[in-house]
CSV table of C-alpha atoms and ligand atoms in Angstrom, one decimal:
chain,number,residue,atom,x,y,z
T,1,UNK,CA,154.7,22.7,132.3
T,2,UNK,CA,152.6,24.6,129.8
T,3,UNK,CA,149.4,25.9,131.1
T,4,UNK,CA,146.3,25.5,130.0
T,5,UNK,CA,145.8,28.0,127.2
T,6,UNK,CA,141.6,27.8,127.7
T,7,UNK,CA,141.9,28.5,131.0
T,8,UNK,CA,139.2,30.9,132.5
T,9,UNK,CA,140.8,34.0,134.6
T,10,UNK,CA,139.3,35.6,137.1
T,11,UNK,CA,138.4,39.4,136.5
T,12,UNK,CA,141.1,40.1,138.9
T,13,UNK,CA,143.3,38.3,137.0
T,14,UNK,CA,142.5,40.3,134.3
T,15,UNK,CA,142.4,43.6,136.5
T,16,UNK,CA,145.8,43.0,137.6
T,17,UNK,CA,147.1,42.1,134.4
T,18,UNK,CA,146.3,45.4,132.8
T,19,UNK,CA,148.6,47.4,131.0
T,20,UNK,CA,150.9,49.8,133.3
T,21,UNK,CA,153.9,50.2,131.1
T,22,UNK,CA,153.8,52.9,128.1
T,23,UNK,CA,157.0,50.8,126.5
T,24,UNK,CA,155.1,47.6,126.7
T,25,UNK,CA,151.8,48.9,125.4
T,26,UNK,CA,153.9,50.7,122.5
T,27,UNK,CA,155.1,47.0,122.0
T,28,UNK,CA,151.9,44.9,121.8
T,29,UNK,CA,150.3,47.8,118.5
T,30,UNK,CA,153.8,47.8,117.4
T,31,UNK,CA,154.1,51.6,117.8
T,32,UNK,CA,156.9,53.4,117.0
T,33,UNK,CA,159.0,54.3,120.1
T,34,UNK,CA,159.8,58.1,119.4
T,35,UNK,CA,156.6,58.0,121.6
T,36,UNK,CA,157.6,56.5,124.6
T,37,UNK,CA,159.4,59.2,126.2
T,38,UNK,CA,156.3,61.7,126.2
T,39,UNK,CA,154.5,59.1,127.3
T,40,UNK,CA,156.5,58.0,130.3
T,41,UNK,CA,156.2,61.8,131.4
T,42,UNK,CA,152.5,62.1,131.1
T,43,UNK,CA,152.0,58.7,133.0
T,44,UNK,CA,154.0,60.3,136.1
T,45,UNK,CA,151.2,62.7,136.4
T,46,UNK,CA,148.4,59.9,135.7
T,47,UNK,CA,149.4,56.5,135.2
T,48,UNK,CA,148.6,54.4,132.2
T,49,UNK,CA,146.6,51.7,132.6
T,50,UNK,CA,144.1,49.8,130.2
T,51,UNK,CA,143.3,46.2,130.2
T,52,UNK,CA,144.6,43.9,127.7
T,53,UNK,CA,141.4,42.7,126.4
T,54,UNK,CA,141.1,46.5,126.1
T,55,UNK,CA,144.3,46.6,123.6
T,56,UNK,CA,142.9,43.8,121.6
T,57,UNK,CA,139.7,46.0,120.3
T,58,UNK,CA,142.7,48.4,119.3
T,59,UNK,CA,144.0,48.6,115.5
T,60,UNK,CA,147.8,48.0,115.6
T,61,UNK,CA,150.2,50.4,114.2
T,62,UNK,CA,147.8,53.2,114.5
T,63,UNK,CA,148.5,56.1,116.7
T,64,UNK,CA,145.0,57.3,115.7
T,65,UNK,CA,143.2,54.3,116.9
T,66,UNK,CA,140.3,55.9,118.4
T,67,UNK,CA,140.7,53.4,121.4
T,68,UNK,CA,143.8,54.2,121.4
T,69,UNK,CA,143.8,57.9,122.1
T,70,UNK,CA,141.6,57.2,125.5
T,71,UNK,CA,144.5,55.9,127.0
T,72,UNK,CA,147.8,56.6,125.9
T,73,UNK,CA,149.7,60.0,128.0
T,74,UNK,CA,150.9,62.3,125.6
T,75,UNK,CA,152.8,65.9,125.7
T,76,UNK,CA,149.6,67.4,125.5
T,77,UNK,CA,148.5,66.7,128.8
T,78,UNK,CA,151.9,68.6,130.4
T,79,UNK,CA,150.3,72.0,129.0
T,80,UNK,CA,148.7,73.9,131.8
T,81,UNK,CA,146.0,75.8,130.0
T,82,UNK,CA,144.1,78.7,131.3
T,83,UNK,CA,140.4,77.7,131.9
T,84,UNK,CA,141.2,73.9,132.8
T,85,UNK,CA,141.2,73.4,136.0
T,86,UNK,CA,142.0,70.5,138.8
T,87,UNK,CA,138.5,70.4,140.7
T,88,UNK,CA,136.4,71.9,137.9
T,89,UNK,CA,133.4,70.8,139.1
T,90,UNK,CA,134.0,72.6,142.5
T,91,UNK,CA,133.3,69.3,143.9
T,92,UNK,CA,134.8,69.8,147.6
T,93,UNK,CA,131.7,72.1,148.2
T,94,UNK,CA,128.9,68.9,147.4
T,95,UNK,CA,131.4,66.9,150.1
T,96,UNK,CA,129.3,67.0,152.9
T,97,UNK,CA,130.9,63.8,154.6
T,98,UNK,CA,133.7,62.3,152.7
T,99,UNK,CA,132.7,59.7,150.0
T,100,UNK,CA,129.7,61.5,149.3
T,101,UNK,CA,128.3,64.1,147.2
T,102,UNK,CA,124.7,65.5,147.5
T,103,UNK,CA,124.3,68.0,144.2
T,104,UNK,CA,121.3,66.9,142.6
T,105,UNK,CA,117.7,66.7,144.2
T,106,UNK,CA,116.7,63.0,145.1
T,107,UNK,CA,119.8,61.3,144.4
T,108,UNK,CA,123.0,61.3,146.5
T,109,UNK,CA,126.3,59.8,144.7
T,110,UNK,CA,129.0,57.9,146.7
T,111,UNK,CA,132.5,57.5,145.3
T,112,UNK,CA,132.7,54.1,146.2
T,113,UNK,CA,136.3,53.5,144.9
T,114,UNK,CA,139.7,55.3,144.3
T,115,UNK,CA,140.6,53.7,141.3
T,116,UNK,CA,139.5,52.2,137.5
T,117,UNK,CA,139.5,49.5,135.8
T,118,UNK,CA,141.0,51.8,132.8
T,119,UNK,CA,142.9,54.9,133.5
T,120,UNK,CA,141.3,57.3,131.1
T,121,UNK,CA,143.0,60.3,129.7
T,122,UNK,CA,140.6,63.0,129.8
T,123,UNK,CA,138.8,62.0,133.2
T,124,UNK,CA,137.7,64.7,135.0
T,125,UNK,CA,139.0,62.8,138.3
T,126,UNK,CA,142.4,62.8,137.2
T,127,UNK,CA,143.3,65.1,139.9
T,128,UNK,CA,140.7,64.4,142.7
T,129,UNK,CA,142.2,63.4,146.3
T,130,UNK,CA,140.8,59.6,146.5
T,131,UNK,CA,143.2,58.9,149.2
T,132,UNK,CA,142.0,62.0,151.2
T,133,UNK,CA,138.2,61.1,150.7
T,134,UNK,CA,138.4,57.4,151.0
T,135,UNK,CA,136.3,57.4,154.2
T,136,UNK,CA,136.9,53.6,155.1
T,137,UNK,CA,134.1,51.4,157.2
T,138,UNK,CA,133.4,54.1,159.7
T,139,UNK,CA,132.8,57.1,157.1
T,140,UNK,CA,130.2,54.3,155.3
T,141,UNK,CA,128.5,54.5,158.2
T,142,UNK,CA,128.4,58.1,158.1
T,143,UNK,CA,127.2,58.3,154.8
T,144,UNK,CA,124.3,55.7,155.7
T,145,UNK,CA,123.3,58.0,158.6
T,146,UNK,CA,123.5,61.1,156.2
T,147,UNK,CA,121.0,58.9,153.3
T,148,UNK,CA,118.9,57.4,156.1
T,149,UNK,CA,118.5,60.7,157.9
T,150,UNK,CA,117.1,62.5,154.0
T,151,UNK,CA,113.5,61.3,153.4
T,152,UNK,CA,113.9,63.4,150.2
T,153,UNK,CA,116.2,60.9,148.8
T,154,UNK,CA,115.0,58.1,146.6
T,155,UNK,CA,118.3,57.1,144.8
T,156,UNK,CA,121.8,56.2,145.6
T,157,UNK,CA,124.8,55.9,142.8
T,158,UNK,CA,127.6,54.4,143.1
T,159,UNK,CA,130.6,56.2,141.0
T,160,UNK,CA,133.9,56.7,142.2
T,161,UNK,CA,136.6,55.7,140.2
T,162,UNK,CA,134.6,52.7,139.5
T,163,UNK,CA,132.6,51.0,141.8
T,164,UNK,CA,133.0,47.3,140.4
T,165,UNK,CA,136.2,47.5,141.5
T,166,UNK,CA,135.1,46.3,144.8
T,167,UNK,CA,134.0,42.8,145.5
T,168,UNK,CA,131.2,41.1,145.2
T,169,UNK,CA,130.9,41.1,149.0
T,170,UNK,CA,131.2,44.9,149.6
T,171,UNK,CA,128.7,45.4,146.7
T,172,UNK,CA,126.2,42.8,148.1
T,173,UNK,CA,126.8,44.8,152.2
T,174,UNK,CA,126.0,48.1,150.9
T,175,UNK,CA,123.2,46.5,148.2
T,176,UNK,CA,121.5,45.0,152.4
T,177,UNK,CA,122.2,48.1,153.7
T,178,UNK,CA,119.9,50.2,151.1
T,179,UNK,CA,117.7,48.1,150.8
T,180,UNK,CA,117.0,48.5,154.6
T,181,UNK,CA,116.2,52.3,154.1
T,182,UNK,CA,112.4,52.7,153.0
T,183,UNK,CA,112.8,55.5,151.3
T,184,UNK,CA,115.9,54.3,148.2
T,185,UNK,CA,113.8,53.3,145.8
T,186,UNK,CA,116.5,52.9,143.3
T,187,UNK,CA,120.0,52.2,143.2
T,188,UNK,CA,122.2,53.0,140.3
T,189,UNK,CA,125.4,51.9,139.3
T,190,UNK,CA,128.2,54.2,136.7
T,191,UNK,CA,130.8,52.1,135.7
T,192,UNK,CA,133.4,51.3,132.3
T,193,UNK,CA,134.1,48.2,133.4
T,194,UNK,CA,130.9,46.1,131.6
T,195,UNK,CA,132.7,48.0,128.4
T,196,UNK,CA,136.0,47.4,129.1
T,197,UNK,CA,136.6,44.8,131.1
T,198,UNK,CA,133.3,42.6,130.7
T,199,UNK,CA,135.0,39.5,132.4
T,200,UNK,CA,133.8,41.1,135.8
T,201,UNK,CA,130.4,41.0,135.1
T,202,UNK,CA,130.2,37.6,137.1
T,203,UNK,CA,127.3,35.8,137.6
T,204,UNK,CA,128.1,36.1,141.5
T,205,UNK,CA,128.2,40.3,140.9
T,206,UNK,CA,124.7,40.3,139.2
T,207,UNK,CA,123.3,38.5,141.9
T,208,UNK,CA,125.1,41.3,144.8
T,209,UNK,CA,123.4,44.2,142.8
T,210,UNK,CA,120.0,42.8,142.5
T,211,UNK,CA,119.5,40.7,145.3
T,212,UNK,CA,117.2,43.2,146.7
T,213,UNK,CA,113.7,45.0,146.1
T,214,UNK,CA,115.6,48.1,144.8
T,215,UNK,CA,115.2,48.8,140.8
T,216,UNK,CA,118.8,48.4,139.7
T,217,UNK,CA,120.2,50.8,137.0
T,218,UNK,CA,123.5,50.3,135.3
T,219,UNK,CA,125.2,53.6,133.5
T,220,UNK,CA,127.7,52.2,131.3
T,221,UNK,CA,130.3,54.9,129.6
T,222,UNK,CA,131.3,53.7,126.4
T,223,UNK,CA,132.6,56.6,123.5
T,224,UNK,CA,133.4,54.6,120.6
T,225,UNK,CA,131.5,51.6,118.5
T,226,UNK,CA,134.5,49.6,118.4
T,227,UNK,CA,134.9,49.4,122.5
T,228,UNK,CA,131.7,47.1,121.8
T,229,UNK,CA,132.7,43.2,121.2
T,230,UNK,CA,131.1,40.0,121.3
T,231,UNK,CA,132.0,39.6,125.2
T,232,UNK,CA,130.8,43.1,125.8
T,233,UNK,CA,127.4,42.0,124.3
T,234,UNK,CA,127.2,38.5,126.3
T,235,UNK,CA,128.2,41.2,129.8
T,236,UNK,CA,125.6,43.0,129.0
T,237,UNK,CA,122.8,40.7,128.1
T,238,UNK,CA,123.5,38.6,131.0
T,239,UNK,CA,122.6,42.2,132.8
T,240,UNK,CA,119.3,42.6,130.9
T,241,UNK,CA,118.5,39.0,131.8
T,242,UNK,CA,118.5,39.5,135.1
T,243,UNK,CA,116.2,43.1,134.9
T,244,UNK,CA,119.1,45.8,135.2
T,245,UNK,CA,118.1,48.6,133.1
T,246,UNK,CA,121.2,49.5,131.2
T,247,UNK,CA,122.1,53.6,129.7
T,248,UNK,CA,125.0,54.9,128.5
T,249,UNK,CA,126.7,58.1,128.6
T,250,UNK,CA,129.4,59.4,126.5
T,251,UNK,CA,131.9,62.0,126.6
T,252,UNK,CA,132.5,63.7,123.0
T,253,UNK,CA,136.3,63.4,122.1
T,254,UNK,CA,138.2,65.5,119.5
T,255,UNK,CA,139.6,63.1,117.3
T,256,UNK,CA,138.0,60.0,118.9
T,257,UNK,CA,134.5,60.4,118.2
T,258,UNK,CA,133.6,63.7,116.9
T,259,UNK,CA,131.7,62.6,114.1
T,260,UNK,CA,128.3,62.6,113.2
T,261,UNK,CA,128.8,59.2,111.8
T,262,UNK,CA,130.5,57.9,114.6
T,263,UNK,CA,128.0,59.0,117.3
T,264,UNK,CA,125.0,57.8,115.4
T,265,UNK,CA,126.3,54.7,114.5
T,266,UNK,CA,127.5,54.4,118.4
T,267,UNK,CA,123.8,55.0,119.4
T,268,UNK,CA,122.5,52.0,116.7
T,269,UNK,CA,124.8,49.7,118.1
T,270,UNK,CA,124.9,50.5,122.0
T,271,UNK,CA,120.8,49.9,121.4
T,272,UNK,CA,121.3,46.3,119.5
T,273,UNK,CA,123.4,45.5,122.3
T,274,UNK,CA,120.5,46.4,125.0
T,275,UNK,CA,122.0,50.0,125.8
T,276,UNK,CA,119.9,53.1,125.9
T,277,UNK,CA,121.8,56.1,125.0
T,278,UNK,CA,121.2,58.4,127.8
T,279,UNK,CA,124.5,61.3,128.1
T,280,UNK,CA,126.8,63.1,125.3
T,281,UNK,CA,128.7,65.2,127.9
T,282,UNK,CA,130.8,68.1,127.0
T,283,UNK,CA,134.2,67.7,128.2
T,284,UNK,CA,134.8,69.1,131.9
T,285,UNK,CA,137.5,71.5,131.8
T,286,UNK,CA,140.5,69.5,133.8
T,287,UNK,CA,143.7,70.0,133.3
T,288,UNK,CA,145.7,68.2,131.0
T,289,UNK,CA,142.7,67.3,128.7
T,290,UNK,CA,142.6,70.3,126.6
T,291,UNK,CA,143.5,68.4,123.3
T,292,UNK,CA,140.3,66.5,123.6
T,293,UNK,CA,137.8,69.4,124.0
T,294,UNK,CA,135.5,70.6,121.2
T,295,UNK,CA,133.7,73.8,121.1
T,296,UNK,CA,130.4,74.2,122.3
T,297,UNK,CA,128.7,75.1,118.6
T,298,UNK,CA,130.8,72.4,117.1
T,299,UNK,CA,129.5,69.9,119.9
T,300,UNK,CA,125.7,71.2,119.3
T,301,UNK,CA,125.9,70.8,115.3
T,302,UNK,CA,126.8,67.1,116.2
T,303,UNK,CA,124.0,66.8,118.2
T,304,UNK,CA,121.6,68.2,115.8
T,305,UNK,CA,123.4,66.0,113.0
T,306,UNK,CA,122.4,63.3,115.4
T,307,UNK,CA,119.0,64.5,115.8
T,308,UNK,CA,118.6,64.9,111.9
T,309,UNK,CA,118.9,60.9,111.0
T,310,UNK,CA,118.2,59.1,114.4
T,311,UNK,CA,114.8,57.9,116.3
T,312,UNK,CA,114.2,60.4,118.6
T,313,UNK,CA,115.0,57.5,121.5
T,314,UNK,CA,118.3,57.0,120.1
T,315,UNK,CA,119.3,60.8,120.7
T,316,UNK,CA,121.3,61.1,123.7
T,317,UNK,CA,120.9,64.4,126.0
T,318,UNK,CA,123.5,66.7,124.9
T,319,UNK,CA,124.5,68.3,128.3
T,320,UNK,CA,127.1,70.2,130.2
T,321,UNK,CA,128.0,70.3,134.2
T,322,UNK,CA,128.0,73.9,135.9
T,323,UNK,CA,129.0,73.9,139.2
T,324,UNK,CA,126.1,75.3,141.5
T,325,UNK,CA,123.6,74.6,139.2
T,326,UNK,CA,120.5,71.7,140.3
T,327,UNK,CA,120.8,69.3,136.9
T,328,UNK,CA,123.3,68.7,134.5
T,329,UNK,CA,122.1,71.3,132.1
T,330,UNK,CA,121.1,70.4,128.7
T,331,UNK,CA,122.3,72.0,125.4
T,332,UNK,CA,119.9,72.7,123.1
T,333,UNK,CA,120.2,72.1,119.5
T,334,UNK,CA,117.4,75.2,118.6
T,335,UNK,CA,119.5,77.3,117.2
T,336,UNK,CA,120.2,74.9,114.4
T,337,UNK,CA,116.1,74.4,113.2
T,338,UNK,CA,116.9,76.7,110.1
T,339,UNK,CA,119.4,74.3,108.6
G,1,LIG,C1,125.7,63.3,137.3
G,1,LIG,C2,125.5,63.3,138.7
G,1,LIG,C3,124.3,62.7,139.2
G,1,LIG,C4,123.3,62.1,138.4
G,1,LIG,O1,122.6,63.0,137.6
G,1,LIG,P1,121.4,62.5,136.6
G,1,LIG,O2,121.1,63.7,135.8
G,1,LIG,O3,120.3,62.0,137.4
G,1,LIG,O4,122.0,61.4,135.7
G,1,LIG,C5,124.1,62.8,140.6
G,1,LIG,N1,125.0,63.4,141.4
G,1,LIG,C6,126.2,63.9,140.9
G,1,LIG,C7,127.1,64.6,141.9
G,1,LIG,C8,126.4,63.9,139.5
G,1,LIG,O5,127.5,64.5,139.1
G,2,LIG,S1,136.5,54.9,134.0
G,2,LIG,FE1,135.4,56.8,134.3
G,2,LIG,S2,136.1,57.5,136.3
G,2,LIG,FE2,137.6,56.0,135.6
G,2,LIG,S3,139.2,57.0,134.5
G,2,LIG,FE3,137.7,56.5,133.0
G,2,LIG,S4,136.3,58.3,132.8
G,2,LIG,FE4,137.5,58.4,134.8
């Protein structure tokens, strides 16, 4: 029997049916295959996977689809390079109590999840031991305790990997758990999957994230205009609808968007679709994402060429993580006010 070709999947569905195969995703952009090999090698280390609704914002037979380049393992990443590290935020020092990382003043950050919707190449958790710090029910509990127990604490995020990889139930438990803390004020939610997998922005997950007196923030990471589509606008209005606050950061990409042009006409269309640029992050220096880092003055004359033709609003922060220091620290575009 044929199926139903306008039949609705589930975001699972479409989780599940991402695309874990370097031969078949060479397939659907007809790519030549004198790149599968590489890339089966690079997926050892990190596996591919992207969704297919994903794949269809790509160009086909482009190898320098900008959408593209996020996603596919190359030779590249093999290259151990001095400077890039595995941990290079020094994270295992923030891990009080597994799951949980207290850097920043005010706001604590649980990795909430192992894994993506989207394996992304030049993620600086490409090499971070989920599996290790995946406390499980009894380590929430600890983490509770530790936010309960820290008046000075007025915001919990949710990161991971991504945290709407979890079900609606688990969101909505933690969402009642909060909530039950006077002082979390604000919960706040960084995730790619609004961007690239908008299906699981169910009506059933808006109502676990803001059934609650918290103010509810959604960071949405998006580096490209073209990851924005018509069902990425109808996710993200049906967010702003219901009175999520929606930013975005970026990470600045050689060869994906490190282009004035690009950037600013990111910023115009991220705020059309209800998006307030918030981050441009300098790469973090992992290893086996080399290829995609751009030098600091290169990354500041973007900025500034940013700066030069955009509303001041639509100028994301241009910033940089050092471990050990008490904010992500900004790079300033001074230097550049003689042009
Ligand atoms: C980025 C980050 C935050 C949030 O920082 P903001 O500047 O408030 O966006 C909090 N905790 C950790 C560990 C982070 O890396
Ligand atoms: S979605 Fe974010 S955390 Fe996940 S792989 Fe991409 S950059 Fe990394």
């Amino acid at each position: 029997m044929k199926s139903n070709s306008s039949k609705k999947y589930s975001w699972q569905t479409a989780l599940a049916q991402a695309i874990t195969d370097p031969e078949e995703l060479l397939e659907l952009l007809n790519l030549d295959k004198n790149f599968l090999k590489s890339a089966q090698q690079a997926s050892r280390e990190f596996p591919l996977k992207v969704p297919r609704s994903f794949i269809a914002r790509m160009d086909k037979s482009n190898i320098n689809d900008p959408l593209l380049k996020q996603v596919l393992p190359i030779q590249a990443e093999l290259e151990v390079i001095e400077g890039y590290d595995q941990d290079p935020l020094n994270e295992k020092q923030f891990n009080p109590i597994p799951g949980l990382l207290h850097k920043y003043h005010g706001r604590v950050l649980l990795t909430f999840t192992g894994t993506c919707g989207i394996n992304c190449r030049y993620c600086f958790r490409r090499h971070f031991a989920y599996e290790e710090n995946n406390p499980g029910s009894a380590g929430w509990e600890k983490a509770l305790f530790y936010i309960k127990e820290d008046s000075s604490i007025s915001e919990v995020i949710l990161s991971g990997g991504d945290p709407l990889v979890a079900t609606d139930t688990t969101l909505k438990t933690l969402t009642e758990k909060l909530t039950q803390i006077p002082h979390i004020k604000r919960l706040r939610i960084h995730s790619r999957m609004p961007i690239v997998l908008p299906e699981r922005i169910t009506q059933e997950f808006i109502s676990a994230i803001t059934a609650s007196n918290l103010k509810t923030i959604m960071v949405v990471h998006c580096n490209h205009p073209r990851e924005i589509n018509a069902e990425v606008k109808h996710a993200i209005q049906s967010l702003t609808q219901s009175g999520v606050s929606l930013l975005n950061q970026t990470v600045l990409l050689k060869d994906v968007n490190d282009k004035v042009d690009t950037l600013i006409e990111l910023s115009e269309k991220l705020f059309e679709t209800g998006i307030q640029p918030y981050y441009l992050h300098v790469l973090d220096k992992v290893q086996g994402a080399a290829h995609f880092d751009l030098n600091l003055e290169l990354a500041r004359k973007l900025h500034w060429g940013m700066a030069q033709r955009l509303s001041g609003y639509l100028v994301p922060k241009l910033v940089c993580e050092q471990p050990g220091a008490p904010a992500k620290l900004p790079l300033e575009s001074w230097e550049f006010c003689t042009d």
